[in-house]
Short mmCIF file of C-alpha atoms in Angstrom, two decimals:
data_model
loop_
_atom_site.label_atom_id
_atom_site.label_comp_id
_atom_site.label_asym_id
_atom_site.label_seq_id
_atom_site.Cartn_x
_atom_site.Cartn_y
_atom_site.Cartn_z
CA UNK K 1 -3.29 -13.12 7.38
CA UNK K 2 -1.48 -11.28 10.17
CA UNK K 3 -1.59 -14.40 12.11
CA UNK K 4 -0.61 -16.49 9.70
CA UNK K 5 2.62 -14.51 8.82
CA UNK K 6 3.60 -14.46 12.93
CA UNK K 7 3.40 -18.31 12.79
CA UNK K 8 6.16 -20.07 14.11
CA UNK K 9 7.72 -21.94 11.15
CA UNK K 10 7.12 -25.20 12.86
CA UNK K 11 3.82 -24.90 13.39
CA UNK K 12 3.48 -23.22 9.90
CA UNK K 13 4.25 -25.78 7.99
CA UNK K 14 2.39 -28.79 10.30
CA UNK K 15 -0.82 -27.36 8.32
CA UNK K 16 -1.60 -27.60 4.93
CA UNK K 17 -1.83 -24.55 3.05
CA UNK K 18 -5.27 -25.13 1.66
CA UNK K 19 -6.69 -24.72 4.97
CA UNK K 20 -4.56 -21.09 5.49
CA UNK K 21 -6.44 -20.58 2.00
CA UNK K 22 -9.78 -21.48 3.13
CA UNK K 23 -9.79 -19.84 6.38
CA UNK K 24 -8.88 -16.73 4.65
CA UNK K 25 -11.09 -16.77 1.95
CA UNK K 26 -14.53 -18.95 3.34
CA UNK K 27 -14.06 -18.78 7.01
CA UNK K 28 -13.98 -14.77 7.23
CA UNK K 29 -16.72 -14.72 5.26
CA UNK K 30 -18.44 -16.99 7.58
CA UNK K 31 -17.87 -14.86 10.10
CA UNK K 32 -18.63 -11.19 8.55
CA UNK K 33 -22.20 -13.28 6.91
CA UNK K 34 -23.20 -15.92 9.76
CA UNK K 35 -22.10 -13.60 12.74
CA UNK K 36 -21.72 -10.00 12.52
CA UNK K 37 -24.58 -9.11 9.93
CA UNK K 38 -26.70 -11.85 12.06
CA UNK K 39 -25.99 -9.95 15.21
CA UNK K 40 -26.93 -6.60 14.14
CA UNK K 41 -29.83 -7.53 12.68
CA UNK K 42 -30.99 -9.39 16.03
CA UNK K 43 -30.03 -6.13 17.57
CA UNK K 44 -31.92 -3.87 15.19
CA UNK K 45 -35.04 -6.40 15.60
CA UNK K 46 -34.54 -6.66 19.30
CA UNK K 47 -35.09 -3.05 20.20
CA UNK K 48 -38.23 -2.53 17.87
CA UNK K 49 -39.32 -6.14 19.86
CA UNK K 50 -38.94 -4.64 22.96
CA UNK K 51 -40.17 -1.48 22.49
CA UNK K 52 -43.51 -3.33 21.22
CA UNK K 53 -43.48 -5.75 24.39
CA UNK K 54 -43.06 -2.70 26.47
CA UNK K 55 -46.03 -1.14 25.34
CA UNK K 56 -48.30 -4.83 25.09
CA UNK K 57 -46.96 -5.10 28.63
CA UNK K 58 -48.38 -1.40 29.54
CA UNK K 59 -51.65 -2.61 27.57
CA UNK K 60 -52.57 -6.60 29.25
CA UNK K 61 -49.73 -8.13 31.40
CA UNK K 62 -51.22 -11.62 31.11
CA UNK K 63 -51.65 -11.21 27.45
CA UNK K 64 -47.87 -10.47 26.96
CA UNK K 65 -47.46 -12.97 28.74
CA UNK K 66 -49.11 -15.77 26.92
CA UNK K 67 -47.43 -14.41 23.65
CA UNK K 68 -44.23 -14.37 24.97
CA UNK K 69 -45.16 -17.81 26.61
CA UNK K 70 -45.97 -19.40 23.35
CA UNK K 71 -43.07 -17.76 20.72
CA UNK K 72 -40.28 -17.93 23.38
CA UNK K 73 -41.17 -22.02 24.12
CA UNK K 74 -41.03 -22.48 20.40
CA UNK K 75 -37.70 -20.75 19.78
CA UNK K 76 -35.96 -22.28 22.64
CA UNK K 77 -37.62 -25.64 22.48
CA UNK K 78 -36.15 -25.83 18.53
CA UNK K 79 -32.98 -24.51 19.45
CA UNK K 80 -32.70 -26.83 22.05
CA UNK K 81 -33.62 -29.92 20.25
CA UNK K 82 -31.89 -29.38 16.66
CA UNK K 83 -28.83 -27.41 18.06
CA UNK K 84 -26.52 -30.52 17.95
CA UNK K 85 -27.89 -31.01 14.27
CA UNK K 86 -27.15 -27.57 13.11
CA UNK K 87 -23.52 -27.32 14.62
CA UNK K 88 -22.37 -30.43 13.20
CA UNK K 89 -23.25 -29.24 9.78
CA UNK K 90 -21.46 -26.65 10.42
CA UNK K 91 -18.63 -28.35 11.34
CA UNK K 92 -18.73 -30.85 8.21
CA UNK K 93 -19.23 -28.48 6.10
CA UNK K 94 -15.91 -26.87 7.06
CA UNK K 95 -13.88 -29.98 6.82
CA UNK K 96 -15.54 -31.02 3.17
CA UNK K 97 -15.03 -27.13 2.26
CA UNK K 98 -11.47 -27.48 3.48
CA UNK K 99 -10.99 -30.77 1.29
CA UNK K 100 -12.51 -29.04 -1.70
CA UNK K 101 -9.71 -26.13 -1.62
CA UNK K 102 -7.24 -28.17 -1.49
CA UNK K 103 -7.78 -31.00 -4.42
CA UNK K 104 -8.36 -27.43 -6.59
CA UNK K 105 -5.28 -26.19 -5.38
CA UNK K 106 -3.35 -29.50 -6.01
CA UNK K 107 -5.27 -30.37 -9.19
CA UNK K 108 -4.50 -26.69 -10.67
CA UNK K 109 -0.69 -26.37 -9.18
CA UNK K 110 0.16 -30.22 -10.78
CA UNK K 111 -1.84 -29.80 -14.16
CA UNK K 112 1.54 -30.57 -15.90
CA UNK K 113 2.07 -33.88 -14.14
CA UNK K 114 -1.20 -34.72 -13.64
CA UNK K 115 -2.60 -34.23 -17.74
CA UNK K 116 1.02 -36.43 -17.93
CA UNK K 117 -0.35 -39.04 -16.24
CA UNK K 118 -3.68 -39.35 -16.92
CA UNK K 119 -5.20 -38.71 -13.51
CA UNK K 120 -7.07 -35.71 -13.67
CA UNK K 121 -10.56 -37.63 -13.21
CA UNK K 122 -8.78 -38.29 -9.92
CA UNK K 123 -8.78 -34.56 -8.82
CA UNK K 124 -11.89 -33.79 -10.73
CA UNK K 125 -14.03 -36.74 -8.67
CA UNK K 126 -12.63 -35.79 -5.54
CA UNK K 127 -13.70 -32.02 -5.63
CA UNK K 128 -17.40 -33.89 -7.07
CA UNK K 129 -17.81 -35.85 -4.34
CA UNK K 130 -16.81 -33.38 -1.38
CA UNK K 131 -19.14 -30.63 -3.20
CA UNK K 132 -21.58 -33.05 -2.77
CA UNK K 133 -21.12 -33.26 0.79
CA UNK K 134 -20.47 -29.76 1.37
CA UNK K 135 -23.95 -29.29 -0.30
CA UNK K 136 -25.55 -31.93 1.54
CA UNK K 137 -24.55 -30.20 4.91
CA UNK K 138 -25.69 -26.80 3.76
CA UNK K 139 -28.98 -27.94 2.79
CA UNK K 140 -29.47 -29.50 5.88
CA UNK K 141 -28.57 -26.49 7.81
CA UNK K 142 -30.53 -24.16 5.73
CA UNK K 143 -34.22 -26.25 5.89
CA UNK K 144 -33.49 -26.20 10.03
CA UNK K 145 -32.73 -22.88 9.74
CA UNK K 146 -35.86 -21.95 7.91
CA UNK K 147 -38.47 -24.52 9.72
CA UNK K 148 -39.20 -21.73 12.87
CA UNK K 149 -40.73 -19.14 10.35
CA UNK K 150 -43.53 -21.25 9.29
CA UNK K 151 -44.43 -22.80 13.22
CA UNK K 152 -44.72 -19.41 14.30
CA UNK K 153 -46.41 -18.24 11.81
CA UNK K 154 -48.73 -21.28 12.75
CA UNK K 155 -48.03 -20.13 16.94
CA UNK K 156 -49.42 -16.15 15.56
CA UNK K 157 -52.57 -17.77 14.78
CA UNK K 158 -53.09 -20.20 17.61
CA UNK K 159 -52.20 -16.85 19.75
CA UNK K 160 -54.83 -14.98 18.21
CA UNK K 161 -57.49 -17.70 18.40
CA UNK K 162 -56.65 -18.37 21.74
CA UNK K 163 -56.86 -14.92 23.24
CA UNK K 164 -60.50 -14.70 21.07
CA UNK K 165 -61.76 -18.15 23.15
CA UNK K 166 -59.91 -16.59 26.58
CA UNK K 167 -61.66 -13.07 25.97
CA UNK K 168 -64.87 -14.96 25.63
CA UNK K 169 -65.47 -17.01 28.06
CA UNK K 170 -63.97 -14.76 31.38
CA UNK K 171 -65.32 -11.02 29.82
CA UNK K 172 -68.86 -11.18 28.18
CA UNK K 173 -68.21 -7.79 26.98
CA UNK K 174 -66.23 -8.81 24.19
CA UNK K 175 -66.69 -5.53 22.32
CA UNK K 176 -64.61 -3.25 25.14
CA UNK K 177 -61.92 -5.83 24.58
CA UNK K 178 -62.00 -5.36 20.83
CA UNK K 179 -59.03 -2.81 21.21
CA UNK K 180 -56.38 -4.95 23.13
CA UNK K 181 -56.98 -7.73 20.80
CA UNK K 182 -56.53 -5.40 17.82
CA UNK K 183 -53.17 -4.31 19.65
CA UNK K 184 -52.34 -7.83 20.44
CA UNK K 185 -53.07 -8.97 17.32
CA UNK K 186 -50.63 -6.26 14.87
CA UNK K 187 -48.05 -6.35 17.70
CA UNK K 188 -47.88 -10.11 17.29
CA UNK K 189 -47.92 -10.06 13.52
CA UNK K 190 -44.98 -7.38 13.32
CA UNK K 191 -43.31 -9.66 16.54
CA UNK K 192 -43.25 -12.80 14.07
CA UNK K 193 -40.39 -11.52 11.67
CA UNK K 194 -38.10 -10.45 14.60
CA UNK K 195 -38.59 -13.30 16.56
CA UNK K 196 -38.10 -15.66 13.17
CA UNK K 197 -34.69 -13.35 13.00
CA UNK K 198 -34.46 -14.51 16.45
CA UNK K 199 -34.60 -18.05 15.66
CA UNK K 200 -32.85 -18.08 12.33
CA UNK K 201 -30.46 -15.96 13.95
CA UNK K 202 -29.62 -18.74 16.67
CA UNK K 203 -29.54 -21.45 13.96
CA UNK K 204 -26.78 -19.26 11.60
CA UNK K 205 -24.66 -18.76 14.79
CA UNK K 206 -24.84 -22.23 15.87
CA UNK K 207 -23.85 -23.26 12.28
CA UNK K 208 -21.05 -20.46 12.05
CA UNK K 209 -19.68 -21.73 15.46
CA UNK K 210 -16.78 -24.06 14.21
CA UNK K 211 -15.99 -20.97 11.71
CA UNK K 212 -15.53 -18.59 14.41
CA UNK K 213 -13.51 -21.40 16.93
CA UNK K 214 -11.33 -22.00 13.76
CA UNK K 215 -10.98 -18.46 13.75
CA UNK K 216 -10.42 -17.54 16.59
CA UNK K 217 -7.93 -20.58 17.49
CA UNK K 218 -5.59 -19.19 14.37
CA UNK K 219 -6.08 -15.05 15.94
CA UNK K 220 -5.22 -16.11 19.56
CA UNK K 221 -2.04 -17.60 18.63
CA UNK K 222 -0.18 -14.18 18.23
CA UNK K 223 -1.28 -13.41 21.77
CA UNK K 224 -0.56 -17.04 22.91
CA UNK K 225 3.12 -17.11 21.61
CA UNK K 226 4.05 -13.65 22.71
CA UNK K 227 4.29 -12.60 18.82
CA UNK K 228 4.52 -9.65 16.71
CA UNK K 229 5.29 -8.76 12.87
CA UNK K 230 6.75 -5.52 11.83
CA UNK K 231 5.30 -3.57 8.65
CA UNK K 232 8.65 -2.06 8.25
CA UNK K 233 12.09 -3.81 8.47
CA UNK K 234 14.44 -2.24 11.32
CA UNK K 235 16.47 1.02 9.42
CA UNK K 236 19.11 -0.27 12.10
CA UNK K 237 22.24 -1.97 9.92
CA UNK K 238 24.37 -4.08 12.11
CA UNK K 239 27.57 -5.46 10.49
CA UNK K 240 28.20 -8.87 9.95
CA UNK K 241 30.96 -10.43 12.21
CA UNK K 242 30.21 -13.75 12.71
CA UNK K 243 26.96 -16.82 13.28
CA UNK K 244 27.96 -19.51 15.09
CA UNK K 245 26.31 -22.15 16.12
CA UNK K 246 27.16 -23.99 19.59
CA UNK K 247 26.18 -27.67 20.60
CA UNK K 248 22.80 -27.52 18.62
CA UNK K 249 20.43 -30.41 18.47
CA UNK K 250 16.66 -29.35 16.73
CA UNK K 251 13.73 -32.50 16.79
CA UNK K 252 10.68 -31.64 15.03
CA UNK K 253 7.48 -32.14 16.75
CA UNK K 254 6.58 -35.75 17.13
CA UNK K 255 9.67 -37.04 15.65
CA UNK K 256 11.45 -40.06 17.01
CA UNK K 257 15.01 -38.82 16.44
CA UNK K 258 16.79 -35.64 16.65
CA UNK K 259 17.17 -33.93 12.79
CA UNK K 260 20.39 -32.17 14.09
CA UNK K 261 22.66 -33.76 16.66
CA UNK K 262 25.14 -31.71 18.02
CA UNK K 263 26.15 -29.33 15.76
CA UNK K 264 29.01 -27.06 15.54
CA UNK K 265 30.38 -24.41 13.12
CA UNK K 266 31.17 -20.97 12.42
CA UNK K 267 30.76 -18.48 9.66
CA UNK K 268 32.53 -15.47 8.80
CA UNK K 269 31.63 -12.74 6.68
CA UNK K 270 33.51 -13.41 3.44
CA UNK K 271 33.39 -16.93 3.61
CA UNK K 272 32.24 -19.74 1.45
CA UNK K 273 30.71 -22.86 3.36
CA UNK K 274 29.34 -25.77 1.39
CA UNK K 275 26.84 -28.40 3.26
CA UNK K 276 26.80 -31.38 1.55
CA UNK K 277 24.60 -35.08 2.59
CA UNK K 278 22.45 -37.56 1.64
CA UNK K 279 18.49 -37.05 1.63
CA UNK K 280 17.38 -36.53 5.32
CA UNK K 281 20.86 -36.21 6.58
CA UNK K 282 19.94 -32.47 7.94
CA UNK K 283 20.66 -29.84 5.17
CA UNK K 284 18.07 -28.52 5.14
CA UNK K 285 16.90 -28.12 8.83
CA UNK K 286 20.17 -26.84 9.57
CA UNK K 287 19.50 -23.63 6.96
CA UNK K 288 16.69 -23.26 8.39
CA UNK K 289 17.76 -23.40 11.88
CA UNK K 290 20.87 -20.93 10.47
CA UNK K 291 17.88 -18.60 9.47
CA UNK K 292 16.09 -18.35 12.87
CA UNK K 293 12.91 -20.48 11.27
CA UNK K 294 13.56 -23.40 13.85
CA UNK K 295 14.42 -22.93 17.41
CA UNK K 296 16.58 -25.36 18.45
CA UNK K 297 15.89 -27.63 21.65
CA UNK K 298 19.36 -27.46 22.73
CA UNK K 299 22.59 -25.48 21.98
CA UNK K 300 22.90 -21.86 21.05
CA UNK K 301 23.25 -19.87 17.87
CA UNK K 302 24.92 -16.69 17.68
CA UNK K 303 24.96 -13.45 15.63
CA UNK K 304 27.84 -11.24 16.21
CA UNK K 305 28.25 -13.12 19.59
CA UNK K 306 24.63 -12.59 20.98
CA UNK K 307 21.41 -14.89 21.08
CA UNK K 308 19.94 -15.50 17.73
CA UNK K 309 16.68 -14.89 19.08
CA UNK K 310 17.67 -11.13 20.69
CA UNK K 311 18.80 -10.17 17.10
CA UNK K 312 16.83 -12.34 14.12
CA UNK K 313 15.99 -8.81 12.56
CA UNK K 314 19.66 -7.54 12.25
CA UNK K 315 20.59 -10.91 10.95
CA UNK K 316 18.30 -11.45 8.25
CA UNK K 317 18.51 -8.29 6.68
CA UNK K 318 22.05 -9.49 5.94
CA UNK K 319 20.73 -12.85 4.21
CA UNK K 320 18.81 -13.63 1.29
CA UNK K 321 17.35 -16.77 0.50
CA UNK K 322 17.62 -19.10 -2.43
CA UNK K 323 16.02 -22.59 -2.77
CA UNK K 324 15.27 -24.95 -5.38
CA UNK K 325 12.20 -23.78 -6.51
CA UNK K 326 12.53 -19.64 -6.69
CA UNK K 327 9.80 -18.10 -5.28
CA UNK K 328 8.29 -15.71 -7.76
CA UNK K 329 5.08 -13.51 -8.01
CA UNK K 330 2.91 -13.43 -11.35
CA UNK K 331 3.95 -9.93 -12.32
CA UNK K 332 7.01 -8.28 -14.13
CA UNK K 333 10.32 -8.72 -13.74
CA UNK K 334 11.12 -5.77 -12.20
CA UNK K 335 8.72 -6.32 -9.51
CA UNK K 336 10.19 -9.52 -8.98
CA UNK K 337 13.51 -8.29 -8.71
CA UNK K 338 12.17 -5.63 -6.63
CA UNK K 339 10.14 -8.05 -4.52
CA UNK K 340 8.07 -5.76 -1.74
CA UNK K 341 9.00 -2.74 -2.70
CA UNK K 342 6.56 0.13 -3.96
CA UNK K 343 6.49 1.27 -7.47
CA UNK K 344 7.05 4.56 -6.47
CA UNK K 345 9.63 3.50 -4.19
CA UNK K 346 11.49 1.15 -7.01
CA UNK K 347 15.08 2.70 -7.37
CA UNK K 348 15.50 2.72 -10.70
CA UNK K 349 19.76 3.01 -10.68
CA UNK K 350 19.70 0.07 -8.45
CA UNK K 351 17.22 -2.16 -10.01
CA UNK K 352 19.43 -1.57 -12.91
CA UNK K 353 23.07 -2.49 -11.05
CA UNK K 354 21.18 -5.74 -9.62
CA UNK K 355 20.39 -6.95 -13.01
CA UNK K 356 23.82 -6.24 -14.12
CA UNK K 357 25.55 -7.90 -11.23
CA UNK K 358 23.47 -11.29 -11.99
CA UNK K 359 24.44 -11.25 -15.48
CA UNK K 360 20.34 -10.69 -16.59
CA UNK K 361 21.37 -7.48 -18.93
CA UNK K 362 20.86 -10.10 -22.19
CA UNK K 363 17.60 -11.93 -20.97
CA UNK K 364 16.24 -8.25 -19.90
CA UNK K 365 17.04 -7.11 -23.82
CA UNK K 366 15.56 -10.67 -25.09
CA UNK K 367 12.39 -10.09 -23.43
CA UNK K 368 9.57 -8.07 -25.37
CA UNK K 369 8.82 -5.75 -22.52
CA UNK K 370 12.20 -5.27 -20.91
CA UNK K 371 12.13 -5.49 -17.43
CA UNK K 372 8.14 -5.26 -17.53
CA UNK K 373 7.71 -8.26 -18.86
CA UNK K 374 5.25 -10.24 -17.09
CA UNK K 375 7.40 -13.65 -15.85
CA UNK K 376 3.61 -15.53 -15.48
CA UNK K 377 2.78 -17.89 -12.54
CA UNK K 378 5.87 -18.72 -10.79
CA UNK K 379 8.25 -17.62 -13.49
CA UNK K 380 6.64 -20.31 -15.56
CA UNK K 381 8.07 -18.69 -18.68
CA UNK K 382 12.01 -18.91 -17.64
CA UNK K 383 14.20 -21.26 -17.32
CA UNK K 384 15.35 -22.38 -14.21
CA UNK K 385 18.96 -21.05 -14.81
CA UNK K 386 17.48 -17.72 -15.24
CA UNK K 387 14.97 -18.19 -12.16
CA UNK K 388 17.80 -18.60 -9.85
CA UNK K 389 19.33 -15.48 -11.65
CA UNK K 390 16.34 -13.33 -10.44
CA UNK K 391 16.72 -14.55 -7.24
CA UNK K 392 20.78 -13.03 -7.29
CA UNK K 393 19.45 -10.14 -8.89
CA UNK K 394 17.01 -9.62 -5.60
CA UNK K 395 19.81 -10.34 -3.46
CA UNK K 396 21.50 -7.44 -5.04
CA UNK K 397 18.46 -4.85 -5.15
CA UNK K 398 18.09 -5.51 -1.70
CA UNK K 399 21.40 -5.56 -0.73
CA UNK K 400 22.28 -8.48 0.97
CA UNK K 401 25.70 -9.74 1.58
CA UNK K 402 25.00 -12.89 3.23
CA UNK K 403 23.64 -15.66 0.46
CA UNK K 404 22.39 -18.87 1.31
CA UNK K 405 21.26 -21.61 -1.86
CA UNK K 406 19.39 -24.36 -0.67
CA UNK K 407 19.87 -27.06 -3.25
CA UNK K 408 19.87 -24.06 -5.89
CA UNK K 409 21.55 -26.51 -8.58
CA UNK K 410 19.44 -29.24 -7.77
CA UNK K 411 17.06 -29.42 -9.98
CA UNK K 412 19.37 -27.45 -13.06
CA UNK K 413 20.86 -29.01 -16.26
CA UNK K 414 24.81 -29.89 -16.14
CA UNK K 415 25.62 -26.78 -18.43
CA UNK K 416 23.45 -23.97 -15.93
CA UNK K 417 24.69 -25.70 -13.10
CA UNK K 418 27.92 -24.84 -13.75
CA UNK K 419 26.42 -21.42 -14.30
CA UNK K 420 25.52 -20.96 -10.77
CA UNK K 421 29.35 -22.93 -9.87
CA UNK K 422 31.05 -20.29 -11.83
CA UNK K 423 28.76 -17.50 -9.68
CA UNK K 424 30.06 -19.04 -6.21
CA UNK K 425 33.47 -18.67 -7.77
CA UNK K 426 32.77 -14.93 -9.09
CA UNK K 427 30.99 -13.60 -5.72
CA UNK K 428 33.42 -15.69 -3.41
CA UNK K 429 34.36 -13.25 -0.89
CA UNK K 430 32.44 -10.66 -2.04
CA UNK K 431 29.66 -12.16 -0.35
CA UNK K 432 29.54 -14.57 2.26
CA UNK K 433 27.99 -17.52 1.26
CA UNK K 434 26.47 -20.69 2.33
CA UNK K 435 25.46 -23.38 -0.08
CA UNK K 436 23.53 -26.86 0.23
CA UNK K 437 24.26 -29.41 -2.37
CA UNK K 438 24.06 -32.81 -3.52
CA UNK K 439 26.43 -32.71 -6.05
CA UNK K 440 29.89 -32.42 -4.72
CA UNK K 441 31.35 -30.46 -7.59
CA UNK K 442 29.11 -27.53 -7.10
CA UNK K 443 30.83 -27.06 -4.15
CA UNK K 444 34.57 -27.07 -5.85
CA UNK K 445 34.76 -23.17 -4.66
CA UNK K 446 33.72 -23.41 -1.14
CA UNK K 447 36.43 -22.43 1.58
CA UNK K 448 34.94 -25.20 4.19
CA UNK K 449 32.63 -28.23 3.39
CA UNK K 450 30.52 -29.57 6.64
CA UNK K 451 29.63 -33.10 5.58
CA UNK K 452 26.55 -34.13 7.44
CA UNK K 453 24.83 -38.21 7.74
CA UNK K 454 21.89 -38.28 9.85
CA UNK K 455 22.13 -35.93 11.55
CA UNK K 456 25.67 -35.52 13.09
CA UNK K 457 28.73 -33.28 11.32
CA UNK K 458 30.79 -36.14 10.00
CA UNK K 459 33.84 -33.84 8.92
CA UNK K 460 34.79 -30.34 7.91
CA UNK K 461 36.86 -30.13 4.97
CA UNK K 462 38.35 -28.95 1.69
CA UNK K 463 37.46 -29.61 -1.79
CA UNK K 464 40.44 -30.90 -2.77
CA UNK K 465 40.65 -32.94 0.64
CA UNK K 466 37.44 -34.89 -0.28
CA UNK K 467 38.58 -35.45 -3.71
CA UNK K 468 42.01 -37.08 -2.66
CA UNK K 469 40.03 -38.99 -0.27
CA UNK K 470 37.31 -40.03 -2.48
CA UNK K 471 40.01 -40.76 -5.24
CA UNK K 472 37.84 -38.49 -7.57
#
């Protein structure tokens, strides 16, 4: 999870999030099951073994050494030959595991649409069909894995029967041999369940090897990249002066063509700046590349005229985020509000001035538990008016002065829209604000509007200058 979190937003969101889900929840397993518990039980077997071979070795050399002879060539010789076998299940099984995740995940998170439109044999087939696989794979793996107890149980005997025929024909005096054989005989019947640890032990790790690669691929990464996460946000408050943003093109990996193209503007606290473009013109990329979540190629950004990078912390504990789709936890309202913060730690006068600020006093008095009122899976129960409302309200709790609405409105009737319009008008430089739209009118209270197409900054104007232009 740790590494996951220090991702670099790039390579974040190159994955999809069903494998983050399945590494977490199958692939640690895999690893605490498959590996660790596997190793310590070859450990815990391996000193009893040798502490038995030590003593068969004190008792008849050549003995010991026909046993260990005729186990070892079994374990290795199976290894050898069905090790390919046993790490491609592994390997399969991962992928079909993987697949199975995510058609739950996608089949669960669209049931609205999907009920709609009459496909949920679709999802339903899909996770039938991989399950098969993934059950296929582990049955496989688990007969290879369980073959080596029963051939050496079958080795024990041909052991003992051998050393009887040996003992016979080079010692007539079979009788003073008696007690080595006995020896030989228990030591290689308690022997048989360590060394069938030993060999299911080698088939479970060769199985669990693309679990622990996948592992440790996603681990290594904060090492690779040089990266770190704090617990605890920096105490240290640096005012807000200015972001600027200097020459700034940003590609994303594998892309043809450059997402931003040379882009230049500057924000001051107090200030109002509307982005408005088509689909894929750049709005988007931009905010993020405003927020420090894409590093640019070329060009610089600035906070409070130094490097983004040298002081991401100070800047984002000015901003607070809200998109479209408002991201909320299944839990009350005031946690939500709240969001990472404590219980105990909850102040209760501010929690109180937030709600007031974002005009949620009457939905808080509506609701039948206040501000505990469970909100359900992604504030299913609210409208999204009053989603975006929790999201000001957070802004406020946490104290934020820099707000930035990613296509906020988007997705909002005509009437809440102009809501959220009429809240760009009543926080206008109160807090400084930076707003992606669609919709040109949402933007009617913006100081400066950076019109992008493809890319490039087309212009950088006033409301009422588009309007005139446009003829509106």
């Amino acid at each position: 999870m740790h590494s996951f979190q220090s991702l670099p937003y790039t390579t974040y969101i190159s994955r999809n999030s069903s494998e983050y889900v399945h590494s977490l929840q199958v692939l640690v397993e895999d690893y605490t099951d498959g590996v660790v518990t596997v190793g310590m039980r070859l450990l815990s077997d391996g000193i009893v073994a040798v502490a038995i071979l030590a003593l068969l070795a004190w008792t008849n050399p050549l003995a010991l050494l026909l046993l260990v002879g005729l186990f070892g060539s079994v374990i290795l010789g199976y290894d050898l030959f069905f090790r390919k076998e046993i790490q491609y299940c592994g390997q399969q099984a991962n992928i079909v595991s993987t697949l199975i995740v995510k058609g739950v995940h996608e089949g669960i998170e669209g049931l609205k649409e999907v009920r709609i439109l009459g496909c949920e044999n679709f999802f339903l087939q899909e996770i039938i069909d991989n399950s098969k696989k993934y059950g296929s794979f582990y049955t496989r793996s688990t007969i290879l894995s369980t073959v080596p107890r029963y051939l050496l149980e079958l080795v024990m005997a041909f052991f003992i029967v051998l050393l009887v025929l040996l003992t016979l024909k080079f010692q007539n005096n079979f009788q003073q041999f008696l007690p080595t054989l006995s020896m030989f005989g228990l030591a290689a019947i308690r022997l048989m369940p360590a060394s069938n640890v030993l060999a299911n032990g080698l088939a479970r790790l060769r199985y669990n090897r693309n679990s622990v690669s996948r592992l440790y691929q996603d681990v290594s990464k904060i090492q690779d990249l040089n990266i770190s996460i704090k617990t605890k946000p920096t105490s240290l408050h640096v005012p807000f002066e200015s972001l600027s943003m200097h020459k700034v093109s940003f590609r994303y990996p594998g892309a043809k063509t450059d997402s931003l193209d040379n882009i230049t503007l500057n924000i001051h606290p107090g200030e109002s700046i509307g982005i408005i473009g088509a689909s894929g013109s750049g709005k988007t990329t931009l905010v993020d590349t405003l927020l420090g979540l894409l590093e640019p190629q070329h060009g610089k950004i600035e906070f409070n005229g130094r490097p983004l990078n040298e002081s991401l912390e100070s800047w984002r504990n000015h901003v607070a985020y809200l998109p479209q789709e408002v991201f909320l936890i299944d839990n009350s309202l005031k946690r939500n509000v709240a969001l990472g913060i404590a219980d105990k730690d909850i102040n209760e006068d501010q929690l109180k001035y937030s709600l007031q600020k974002s005009r949620l006093t009457e939905l808080v008095n509506q609701l039948p538990q206040g501000i505990e009122t469970k909100l359900g899976e992604r504030g299913v129960k609210l409208s999204g008016g009053q989603r975006q409302r929790i999201a000001l309200a957070r802004a406020f709790y946490h104290e934020r002065d820099v707000l930035v609405m990613d296509e906020a409105t988007s997705s909002l009737d005509t009437e809440t829209e102009q809501e959220i319009v009429e809240e760009i008008k009543y926080l206008k430089g109160y807090k400084t604000m930076i707003v992606i739209a669609h919709r040109l009118t949402t933007l009617k209270n913006c100081d400066y509007i950076y019109e992008l197409k493809k890319g490039k900054l087309l212009s950088i104007s006033k409301y009422e200058d588009i309007i005139s232009t446009k003829n509106i």
